[in-house]
CSV table of C-alpha atoms in Angstrom, one decimal:
chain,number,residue,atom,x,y,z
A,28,UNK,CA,0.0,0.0,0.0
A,29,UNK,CA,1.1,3.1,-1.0
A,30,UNK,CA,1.0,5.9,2.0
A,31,UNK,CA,-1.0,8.9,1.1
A,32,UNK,CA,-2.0,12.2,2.8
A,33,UNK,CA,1.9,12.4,3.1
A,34,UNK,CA,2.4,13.4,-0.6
A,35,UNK,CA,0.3,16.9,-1.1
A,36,UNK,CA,2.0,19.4,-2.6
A,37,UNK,CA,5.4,19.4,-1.0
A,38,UNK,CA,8.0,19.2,-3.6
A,39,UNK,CA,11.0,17.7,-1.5
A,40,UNK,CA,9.3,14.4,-1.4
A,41,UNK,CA,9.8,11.7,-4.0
A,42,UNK,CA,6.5,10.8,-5.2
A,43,UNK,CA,4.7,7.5,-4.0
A,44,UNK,CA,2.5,6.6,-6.8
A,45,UNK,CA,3.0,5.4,-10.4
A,46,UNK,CA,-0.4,4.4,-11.9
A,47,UNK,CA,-2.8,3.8,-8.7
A,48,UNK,CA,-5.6,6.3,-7.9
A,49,UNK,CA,-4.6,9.4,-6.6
A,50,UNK,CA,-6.7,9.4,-3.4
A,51,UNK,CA,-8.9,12.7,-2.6
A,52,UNK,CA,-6.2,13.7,0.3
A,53,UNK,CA,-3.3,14.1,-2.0
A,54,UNK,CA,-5.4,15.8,-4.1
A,55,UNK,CA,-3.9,19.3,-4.5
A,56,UNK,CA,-3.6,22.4,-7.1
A,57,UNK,CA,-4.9,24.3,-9.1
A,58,UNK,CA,-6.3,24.2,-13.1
A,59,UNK,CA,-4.2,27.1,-13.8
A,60,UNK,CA,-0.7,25.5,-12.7
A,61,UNK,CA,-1.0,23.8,-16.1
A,62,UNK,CA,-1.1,26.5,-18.3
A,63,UNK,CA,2.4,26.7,-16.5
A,64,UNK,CA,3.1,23.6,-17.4
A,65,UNK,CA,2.2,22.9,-21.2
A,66,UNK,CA,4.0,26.4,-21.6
A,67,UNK,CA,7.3,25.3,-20.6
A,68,UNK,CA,6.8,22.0,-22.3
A,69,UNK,CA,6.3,23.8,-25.5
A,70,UNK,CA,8.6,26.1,-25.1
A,71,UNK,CA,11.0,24.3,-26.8
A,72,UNK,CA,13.9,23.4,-29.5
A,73,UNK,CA,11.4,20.5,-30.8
A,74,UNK,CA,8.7,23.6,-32.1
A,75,UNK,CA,11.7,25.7,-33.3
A,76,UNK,CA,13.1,22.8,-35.2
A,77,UNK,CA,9.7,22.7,-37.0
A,78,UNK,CA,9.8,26.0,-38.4
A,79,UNK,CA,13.0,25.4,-40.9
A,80,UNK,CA,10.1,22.7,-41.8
A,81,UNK,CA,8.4,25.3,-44.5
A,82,UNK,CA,11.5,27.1,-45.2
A,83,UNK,CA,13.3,23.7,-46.0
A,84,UNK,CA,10.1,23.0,-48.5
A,85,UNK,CA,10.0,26.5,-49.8
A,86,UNK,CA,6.6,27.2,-48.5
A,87,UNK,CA,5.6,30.8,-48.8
A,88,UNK,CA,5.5,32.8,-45.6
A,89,UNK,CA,1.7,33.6,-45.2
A,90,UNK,CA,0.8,30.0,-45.9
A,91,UNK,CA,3.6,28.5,-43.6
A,92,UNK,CA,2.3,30.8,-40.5
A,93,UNK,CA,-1.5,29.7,-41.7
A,94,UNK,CA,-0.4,26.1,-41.5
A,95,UNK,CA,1.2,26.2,-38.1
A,96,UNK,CA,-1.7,28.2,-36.6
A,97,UNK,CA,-4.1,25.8,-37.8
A,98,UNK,CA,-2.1,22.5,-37.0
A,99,UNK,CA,-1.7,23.9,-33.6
A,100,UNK,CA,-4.8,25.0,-33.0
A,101,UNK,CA,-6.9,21.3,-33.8
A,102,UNK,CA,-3.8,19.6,-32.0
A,103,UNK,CA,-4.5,21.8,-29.0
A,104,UNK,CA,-8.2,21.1,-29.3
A,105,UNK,CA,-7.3,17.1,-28.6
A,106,UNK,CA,-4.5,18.4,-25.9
A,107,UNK,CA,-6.3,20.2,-24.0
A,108,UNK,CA,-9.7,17.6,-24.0
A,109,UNK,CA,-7.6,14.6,-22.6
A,110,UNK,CA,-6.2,16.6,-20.2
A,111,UNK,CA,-9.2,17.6,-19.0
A,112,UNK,CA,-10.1,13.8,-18.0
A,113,UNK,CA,-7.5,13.6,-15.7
A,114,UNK,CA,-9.6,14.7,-11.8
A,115,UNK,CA,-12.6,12.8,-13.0
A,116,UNK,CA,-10.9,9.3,-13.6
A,117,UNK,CA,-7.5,9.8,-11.0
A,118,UNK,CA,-5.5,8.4,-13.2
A,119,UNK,CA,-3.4,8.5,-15.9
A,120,UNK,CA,-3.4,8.7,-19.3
A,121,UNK,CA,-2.7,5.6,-20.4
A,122,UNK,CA,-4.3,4.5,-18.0
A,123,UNK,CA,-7.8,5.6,-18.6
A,124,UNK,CA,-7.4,4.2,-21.5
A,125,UNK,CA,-8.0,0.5,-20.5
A,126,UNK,CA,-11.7,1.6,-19.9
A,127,UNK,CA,-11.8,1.4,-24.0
A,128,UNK,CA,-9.1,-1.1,-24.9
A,129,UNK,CA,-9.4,-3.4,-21.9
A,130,UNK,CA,-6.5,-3.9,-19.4
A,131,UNK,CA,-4.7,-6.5,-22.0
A,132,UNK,CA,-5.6,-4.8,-25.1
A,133,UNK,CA,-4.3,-1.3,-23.7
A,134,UNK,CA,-1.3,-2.9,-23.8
A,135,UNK,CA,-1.1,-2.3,-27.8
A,136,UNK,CA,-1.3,1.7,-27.7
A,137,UNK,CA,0.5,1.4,-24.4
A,138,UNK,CA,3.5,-0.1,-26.2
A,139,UNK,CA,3.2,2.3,-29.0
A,140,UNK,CA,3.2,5.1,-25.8
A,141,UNK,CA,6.3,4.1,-24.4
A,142,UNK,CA,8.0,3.8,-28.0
A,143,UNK,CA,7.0,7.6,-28.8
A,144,UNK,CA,7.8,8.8,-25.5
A,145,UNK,CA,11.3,7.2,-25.8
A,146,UNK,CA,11.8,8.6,-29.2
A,147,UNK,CA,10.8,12.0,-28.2
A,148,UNK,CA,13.2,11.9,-25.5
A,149,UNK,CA,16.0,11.0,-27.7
A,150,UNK,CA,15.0,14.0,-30.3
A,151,UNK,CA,14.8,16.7,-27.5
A,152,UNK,CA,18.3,15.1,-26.0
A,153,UNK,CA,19.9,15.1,-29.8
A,154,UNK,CA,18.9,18.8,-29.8
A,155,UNK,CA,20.1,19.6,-26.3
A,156,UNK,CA,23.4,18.1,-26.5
A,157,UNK,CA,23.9,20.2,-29.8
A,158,UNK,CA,23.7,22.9,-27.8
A,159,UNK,CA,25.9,22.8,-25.2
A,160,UNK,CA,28.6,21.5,-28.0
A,161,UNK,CA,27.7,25.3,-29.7
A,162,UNK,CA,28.3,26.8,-25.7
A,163,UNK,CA,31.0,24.5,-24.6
A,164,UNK,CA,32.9,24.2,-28.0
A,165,UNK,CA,35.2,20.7,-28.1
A,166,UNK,CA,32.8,19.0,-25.7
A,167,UNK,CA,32.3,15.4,-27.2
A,168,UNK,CA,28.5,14.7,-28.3
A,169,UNK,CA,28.0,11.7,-25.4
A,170,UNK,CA,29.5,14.0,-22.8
A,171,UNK,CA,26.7,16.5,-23.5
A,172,UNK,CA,23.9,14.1,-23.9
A,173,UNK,CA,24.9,12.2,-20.5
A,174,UNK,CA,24.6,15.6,-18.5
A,175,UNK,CA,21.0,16.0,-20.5
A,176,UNK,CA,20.1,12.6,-19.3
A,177,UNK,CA,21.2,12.4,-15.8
A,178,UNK,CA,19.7,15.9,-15.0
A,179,UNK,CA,16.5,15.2,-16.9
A,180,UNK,CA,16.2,11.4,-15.1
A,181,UNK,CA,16.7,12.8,-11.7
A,182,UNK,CA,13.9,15.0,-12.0
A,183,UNK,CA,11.8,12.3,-13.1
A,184,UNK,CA,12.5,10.2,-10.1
A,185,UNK,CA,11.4,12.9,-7.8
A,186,UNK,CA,8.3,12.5,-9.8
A,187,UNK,CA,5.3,15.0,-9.7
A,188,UNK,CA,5.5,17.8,-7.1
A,189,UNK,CA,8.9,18.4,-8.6
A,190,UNK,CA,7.8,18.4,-12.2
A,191,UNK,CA,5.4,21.0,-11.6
A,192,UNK,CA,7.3,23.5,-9.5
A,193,UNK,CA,10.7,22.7,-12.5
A,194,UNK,CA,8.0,23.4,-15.3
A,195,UNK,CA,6.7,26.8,-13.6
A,196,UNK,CA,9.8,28.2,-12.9
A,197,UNK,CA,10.9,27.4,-16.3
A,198,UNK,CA,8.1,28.7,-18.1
A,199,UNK,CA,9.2,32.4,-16.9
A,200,UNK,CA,12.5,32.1,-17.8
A,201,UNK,CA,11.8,30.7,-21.4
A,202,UNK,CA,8.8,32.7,-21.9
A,203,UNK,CA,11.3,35.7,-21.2
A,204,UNK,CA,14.3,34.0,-23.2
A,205,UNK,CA,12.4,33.2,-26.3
A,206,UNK,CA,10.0,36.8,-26.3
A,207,UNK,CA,13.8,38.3,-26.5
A,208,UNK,CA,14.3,36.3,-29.4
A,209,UNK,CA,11.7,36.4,-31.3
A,210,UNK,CA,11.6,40.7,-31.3
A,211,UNK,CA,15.7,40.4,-32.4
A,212,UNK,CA,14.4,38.6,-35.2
A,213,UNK,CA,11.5,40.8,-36.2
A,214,UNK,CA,13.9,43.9,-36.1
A,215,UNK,CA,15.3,42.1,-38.6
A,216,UNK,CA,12.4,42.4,-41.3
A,217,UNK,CA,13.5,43.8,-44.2
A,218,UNK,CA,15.6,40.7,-44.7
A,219,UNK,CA,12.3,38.6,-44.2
A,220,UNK,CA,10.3,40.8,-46.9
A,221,UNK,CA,13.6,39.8,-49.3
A,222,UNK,CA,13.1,36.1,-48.7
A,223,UNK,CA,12.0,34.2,-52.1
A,224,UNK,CA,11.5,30.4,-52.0
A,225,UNK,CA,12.0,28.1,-54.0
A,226,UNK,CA,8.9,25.1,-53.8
A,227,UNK,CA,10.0,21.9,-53.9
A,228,UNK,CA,5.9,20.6,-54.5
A,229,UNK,CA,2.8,22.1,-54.5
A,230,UNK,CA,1.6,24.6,-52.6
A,231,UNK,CA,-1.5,22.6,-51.3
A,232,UNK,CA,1.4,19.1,-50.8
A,233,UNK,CA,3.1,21.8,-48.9
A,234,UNK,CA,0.8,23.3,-47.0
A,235,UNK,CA,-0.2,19.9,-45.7
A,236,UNK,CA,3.2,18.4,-44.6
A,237,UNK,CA,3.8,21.6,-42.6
A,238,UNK,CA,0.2,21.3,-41.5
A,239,UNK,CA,0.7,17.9,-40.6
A,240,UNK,CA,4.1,18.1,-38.7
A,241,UNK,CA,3.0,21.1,-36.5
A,242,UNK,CA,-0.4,19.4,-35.4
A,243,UNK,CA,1.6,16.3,-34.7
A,244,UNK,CA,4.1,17.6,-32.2
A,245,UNK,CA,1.5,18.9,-30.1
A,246,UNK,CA,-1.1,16.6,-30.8
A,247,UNK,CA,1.2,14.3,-29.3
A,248,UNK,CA,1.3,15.2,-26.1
A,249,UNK,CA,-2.4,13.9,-25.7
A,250,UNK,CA,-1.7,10.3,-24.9
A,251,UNK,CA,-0.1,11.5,-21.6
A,252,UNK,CA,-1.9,15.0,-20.8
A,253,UNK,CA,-3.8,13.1,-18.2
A,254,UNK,CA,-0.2,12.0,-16.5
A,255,UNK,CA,-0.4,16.0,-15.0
A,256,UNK,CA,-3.8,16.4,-14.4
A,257,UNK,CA,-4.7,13.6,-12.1
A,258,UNK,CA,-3.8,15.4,-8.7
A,259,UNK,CA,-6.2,18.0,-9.4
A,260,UNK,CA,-9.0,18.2,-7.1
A,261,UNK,CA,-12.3,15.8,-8.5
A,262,UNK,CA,-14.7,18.6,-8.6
A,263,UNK,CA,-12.3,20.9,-10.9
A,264,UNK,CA,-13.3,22.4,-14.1
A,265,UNK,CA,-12.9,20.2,-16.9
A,266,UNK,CA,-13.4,23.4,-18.7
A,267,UNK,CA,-10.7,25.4,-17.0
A,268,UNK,CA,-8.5,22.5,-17.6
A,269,UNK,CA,-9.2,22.2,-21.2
A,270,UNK,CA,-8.6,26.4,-21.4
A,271,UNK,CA,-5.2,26.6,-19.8
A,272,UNK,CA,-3.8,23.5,-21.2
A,273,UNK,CA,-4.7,25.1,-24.7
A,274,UNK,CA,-3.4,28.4,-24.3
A,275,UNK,CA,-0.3,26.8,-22.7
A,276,UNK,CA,0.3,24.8,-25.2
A,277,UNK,CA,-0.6,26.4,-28.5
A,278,UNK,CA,0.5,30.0,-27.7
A,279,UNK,CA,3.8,28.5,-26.8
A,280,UNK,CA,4.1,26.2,-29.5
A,281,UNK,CA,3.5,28.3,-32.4
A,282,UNK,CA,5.3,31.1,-30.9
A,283,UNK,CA,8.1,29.2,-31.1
A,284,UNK,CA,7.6,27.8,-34.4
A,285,UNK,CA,7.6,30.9,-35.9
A,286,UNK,CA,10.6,31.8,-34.3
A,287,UNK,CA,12.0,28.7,-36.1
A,288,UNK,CA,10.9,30.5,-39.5
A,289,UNK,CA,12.2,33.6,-39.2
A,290,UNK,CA,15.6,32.0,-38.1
A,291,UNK,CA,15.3,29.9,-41.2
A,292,UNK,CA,15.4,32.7,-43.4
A,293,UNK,CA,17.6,34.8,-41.6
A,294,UNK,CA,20.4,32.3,-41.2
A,295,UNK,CA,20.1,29.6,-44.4
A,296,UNK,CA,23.5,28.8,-44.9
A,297,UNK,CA,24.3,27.9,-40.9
A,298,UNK,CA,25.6,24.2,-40.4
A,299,UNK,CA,22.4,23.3,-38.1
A,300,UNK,CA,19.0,25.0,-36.7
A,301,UNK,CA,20.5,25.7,-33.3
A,302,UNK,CA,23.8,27.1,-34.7
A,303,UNK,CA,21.5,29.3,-37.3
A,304,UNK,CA,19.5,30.2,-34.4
A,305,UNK,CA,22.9,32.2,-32.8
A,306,UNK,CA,23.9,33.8,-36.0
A,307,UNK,CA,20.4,35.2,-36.4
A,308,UNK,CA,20.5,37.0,-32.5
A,309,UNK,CA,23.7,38.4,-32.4
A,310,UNK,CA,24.9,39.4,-29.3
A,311,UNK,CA,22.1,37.6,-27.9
A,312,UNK,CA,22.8,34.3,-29.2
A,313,UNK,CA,24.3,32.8,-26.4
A,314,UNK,CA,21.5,33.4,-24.3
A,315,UNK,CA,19.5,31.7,-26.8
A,316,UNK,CA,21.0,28.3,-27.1
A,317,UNK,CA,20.6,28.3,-23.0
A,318,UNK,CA,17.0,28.5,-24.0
A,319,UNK,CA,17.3,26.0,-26.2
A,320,UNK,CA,19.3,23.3,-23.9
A,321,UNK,CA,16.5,24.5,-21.1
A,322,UNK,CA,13.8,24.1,-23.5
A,323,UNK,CA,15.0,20.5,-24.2
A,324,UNK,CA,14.7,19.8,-20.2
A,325,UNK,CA,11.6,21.0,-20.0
A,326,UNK,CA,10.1,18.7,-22.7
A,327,UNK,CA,12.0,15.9,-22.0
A,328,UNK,CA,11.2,15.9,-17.8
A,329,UNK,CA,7.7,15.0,-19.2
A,330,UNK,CA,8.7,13.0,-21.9
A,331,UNK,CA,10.7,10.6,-19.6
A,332,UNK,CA,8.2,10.6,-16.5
A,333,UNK,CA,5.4,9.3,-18.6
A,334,UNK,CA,7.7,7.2,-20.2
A,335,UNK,CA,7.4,4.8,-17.0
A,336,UNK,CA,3.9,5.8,-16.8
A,337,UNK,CA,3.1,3.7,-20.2
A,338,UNK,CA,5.7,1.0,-18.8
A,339,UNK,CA,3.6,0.4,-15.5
A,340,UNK,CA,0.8,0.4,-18.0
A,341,UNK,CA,2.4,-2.6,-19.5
A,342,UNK,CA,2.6,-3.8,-16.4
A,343,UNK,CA,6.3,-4.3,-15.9
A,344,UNK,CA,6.9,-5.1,-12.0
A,345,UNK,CA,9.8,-2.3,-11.5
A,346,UNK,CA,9.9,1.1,-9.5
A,347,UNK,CA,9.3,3.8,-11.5
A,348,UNK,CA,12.5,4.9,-10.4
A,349,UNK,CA,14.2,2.2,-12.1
A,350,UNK,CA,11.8,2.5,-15.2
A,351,UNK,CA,13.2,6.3,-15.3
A,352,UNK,CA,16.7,4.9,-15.3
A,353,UNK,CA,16.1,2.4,-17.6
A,354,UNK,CA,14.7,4.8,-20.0
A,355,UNK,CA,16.6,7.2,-19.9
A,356,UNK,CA,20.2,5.2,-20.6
A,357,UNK,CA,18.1,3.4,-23.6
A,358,UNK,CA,17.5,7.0,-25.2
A,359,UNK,CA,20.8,8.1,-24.6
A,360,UNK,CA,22.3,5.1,-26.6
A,361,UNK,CA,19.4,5.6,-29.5
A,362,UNK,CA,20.8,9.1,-29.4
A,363,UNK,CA,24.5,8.4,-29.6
A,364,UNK,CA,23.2,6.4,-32.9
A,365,UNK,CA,21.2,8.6,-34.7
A,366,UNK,CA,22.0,11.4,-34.2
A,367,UNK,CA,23.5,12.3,-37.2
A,368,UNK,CA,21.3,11.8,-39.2
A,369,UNK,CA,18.8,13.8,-37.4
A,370,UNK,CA,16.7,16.2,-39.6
A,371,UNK,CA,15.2,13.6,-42.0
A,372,UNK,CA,14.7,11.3,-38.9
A,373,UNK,CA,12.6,14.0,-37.3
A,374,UNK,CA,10.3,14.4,-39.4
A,375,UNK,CA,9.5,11.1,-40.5
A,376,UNK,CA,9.0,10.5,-36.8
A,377,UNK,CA,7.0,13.6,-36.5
A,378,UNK,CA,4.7,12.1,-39.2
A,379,UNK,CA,4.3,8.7,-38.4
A,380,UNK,CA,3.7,9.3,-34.8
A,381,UNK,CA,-0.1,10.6,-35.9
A,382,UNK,CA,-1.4,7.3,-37.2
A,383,UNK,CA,-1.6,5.4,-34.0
A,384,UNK,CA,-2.2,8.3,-31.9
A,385,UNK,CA,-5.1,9.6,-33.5
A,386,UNK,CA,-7.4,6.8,-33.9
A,387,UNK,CA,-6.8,5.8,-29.8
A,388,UNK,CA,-7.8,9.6,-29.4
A,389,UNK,CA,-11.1,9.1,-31.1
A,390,UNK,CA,-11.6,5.9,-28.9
A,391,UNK,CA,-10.9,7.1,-25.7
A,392,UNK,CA,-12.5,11.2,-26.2
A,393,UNK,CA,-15.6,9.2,-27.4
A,394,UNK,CA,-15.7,6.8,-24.2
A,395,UNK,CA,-14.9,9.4,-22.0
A,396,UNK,CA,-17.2,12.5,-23.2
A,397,UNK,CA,-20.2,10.9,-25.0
A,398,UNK,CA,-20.5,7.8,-23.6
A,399,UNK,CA,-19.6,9.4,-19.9
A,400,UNK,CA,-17.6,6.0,-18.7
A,401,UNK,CA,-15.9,8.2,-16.2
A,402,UNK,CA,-16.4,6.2,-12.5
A,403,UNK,CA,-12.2,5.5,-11.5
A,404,UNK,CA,-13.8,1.4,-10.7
A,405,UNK,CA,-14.0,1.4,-14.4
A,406,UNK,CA,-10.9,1.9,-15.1
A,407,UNK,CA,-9.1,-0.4,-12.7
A,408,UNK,CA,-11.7,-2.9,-13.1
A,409,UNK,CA,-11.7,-3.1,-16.6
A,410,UNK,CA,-11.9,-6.9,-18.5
A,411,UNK,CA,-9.2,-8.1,-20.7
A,412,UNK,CA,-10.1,-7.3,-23.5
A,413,UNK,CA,-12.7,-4.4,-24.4
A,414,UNK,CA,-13.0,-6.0,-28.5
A,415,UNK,CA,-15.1,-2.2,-29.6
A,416,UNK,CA,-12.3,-0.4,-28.8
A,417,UNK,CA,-9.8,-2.6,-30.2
A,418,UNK,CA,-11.7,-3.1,-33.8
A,419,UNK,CA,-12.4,0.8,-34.0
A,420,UNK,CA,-8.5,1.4,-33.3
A,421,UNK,CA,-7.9,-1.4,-36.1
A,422,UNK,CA,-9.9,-0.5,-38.3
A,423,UNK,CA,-8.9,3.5,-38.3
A,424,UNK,CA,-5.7,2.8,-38.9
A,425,UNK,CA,-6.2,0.6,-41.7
A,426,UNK,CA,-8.5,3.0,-43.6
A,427,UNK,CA,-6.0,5.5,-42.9
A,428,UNK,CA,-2.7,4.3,-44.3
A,429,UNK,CA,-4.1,4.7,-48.3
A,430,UNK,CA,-4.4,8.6,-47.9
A,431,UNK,CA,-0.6,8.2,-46.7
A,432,UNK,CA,1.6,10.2,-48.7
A,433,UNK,CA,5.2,10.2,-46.9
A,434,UNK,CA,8.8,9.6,-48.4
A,435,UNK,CA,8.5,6.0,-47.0
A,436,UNK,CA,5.1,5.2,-48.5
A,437,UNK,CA,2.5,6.5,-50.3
A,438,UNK,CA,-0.8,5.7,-50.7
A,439,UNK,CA,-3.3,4.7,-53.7
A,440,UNK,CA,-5.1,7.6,-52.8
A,441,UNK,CA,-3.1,10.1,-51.8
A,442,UNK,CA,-3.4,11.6,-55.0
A,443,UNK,CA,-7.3,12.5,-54.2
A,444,UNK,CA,-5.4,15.2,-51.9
A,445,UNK,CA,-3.1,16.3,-54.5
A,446,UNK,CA,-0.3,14.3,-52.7
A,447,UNK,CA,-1.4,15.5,-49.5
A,448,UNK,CA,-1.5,13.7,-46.5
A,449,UNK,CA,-5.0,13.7,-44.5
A,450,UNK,CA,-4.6,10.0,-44.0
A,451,UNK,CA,-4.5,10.8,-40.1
A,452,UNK,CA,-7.6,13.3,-39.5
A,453,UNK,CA,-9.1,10.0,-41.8
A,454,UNK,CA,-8.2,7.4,-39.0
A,455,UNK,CA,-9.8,9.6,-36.4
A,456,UNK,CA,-12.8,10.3,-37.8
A,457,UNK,CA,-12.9,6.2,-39.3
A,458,UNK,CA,-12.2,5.0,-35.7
A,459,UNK,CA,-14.7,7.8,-33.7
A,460,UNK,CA,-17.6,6.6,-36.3
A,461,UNK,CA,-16.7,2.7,-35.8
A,462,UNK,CA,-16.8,2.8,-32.1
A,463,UNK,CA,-19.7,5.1,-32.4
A,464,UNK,CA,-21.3,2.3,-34.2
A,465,UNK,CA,-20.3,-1.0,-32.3
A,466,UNK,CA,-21.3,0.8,-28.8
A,467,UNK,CA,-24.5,2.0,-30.3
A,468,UNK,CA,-24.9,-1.9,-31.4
A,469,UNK,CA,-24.1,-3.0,-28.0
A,470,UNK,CA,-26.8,-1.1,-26.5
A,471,UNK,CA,-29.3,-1.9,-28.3
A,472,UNK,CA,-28.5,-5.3,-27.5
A,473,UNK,CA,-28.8,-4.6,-23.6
């Protein structure tokens, strides 16, 4: 038994619980700590990586800022609506999860979880560690990434309380860092205006990709929203929630991206994004890498904590302290190997992480806000196997892989879209409407 009512809100102590039911006495906070939170998270070298995306492909400027607001904005929407489960149900993300999927067959997108979480961990790490080579020049690649890792895993054991208070303090600084940086390189605007690119596809193929690769970053913080909800009081605002996660999340994340842009242009012959992104500020530039390396912390705290999350999900019988550990020196090997060849690997990871994700999302929002399967006993309780959930997930993703159109694959009707790729907004709506269907079939059974 795990001892509660010692917990609270007091950072200095490690936290006691992995996946159990965060009882109503260590129930603490408040919705708006987690505008806080997503703000840091997003606050990041991952979003600024994404805006050499439409630069790379030659995508005109109006569009490129068009596609990023709008990919932000409908992967805040599913952010911001899975957080908002987490006081109801108690627990995790994953974790709620198996009220769709059964306790068995939530091992599937639980695996899947733990996979993307890792892989993120690595990509913010990669980034990281090319920082601190551009402040500490002659500093061997593994050197930097083992600092990354160590810091970034011992703030994960601590857990929680210690998460939160990291991610506040770090959203002032970075909110400060990156405001700094983003009016340096709107000074710079004449430069911008001067900008011509040169398309490398259609502007509708482009549009999409950029589209695609800024919802998916954000978007894929929804299977662990949850994860830094669940200590919120029962009775608090799902709407609340849902507001400050979005704001958090999207403000920062675009922000950011657009920094990424503007960098893009200003710098286009520098060796890498982060060594472009201290050209383009001057005097300012080493201030800006700090930002960067911080940035990389902030994402990857959370990346790494619900990393064990999904592993407990799987129930594997280890500490989470040990899980954090064990995560954290597999990313750092993964890192050491790829990265570099990072920019290609990026993306294609940025892409492919939407196809399982989004048909899951349709799943669980469904269960969750239509259907109202909310009571915690139905989440620990859960059978097996939950087949509806399973068969919508399925069948979403298999309707969804002929509108792919990536480097790697492309489907026989991609070219509906112009070469565009929809195929994951076609898995979520595919799976919503097939679970829709087998639980409206179900109760008309009962």
């Amino acid at each position: 038994m795990v001892e509660s009512a010692r917990y609270g809100d007091r950072v200095a102590v490690p936290e006691p619980y992995s996946i159990e039911h965060i009882p109503f006495a260590d129930r603490h906070g408040h919705s708006r700590q987690l505008l806080w939170l997503w703000l840091a998270a997003n606050l990041t070298i991952a979003d600024y990586a994404i805006g050499f995306v439409p630069v790379a492909l030659g995508l005109s400027l109006g569009p490129a800022i068009l596609a990023l607001a709008l990919g932000n904005i409908l992967g805040g929407l599913v952010l911001a609506w899975s957080a908002a489960m987490g006081p109801a149900a108690g627990y995790p993300q994953m974790f709620i999860g198996r009220r769709a999927f059964g306790r068995v067959g939530g091992y599937i997108p639980a695996g899947l979880n733990w996979l993307s979480t890792a892989g993120w961990f690595t990509v913010n790490t990669i980034l990281g560690s090319f920082g601190i080579q551009l402040l500490v020049p002659g500093i061997p690649f593994a050197v930097a990434a083992a600092i990354l890792v160590v810091v970034q895993t011992l703030l994960v054991i601590y857990g929680h309380n210690l998460i939160q208070a990291f991610e506040r303090y770090m959203a002032l600084i970075l909110g400060v860092l990156f405001a700094i940086a983003t009016v340096i390189a709107l000074t710079q605007g004449s430069a911008i205006a001067a900008w011509h690119p040169k398309p490398v596809g259609g502007t509708l193929a482009l549009f999409a990709i950029v589209l695609a690769i800024s919802f998916s970053y954000i978007m894929s913080w929804s299977p662990y929203a949850s994860d830094y909800s669940r200590y919120l009081p029962e009775i608090t605002s799902r709407s609340y929630i849902a507001i400050y996660v979005f704001i958090g999340a999207v403000v920062a994340s675009f922000l950011t991206e657009v920094v990424g842009v503007l960098v893009a242009i200003l710098a286009p012959r520098a060796s890498s994004s982060i060594a472009a992104l201290k050209t383009a500020m001057g005097g300012f530039g080493a201030f800006a890498v700090v930002a960067v390396i911080l940035g990389a912390t902030t994402a990857n705290v959370l990346n790494l904590y619900s990393n064990t999350i999904s592993a407990k999900v799987l129930d594997i019988r280890l500490p989470r302290w040990q899980l954090a550990v064990v995560g954290g020196a597999l990313a750092f090997i993964v890192a050491l190997i790829g990265y570099q060849n990072f920019t290609n690997n990026y993306i294609n990871f940025l892409v492919v992480l939407d196809y399982w994700i989004m048909p899951w999302l349709a799943v669980v929002l469904l269960d969750f806000y239509v259907y109202k399967h909310r009571e915690p006993m139905g989440f620990s309780e859960a059978p097996n196997w939950n087949l509806n959930g399973l068969v919508a997930f399925i069948i979403g993703l298999a309707v969804s892989s002929p509108f792919m159109s990536e480097k790697f694959y492309t489907g026989p009707f991609a070219s509906w879209f112009s070469g565009a790729d929809f195929g994951y907004f076609i898995g979520f709506i595919v799976a919503g409407a097939v679970y829709a269907v087998l639980n409206r079939s179900r109760a008309s059974q009962h």
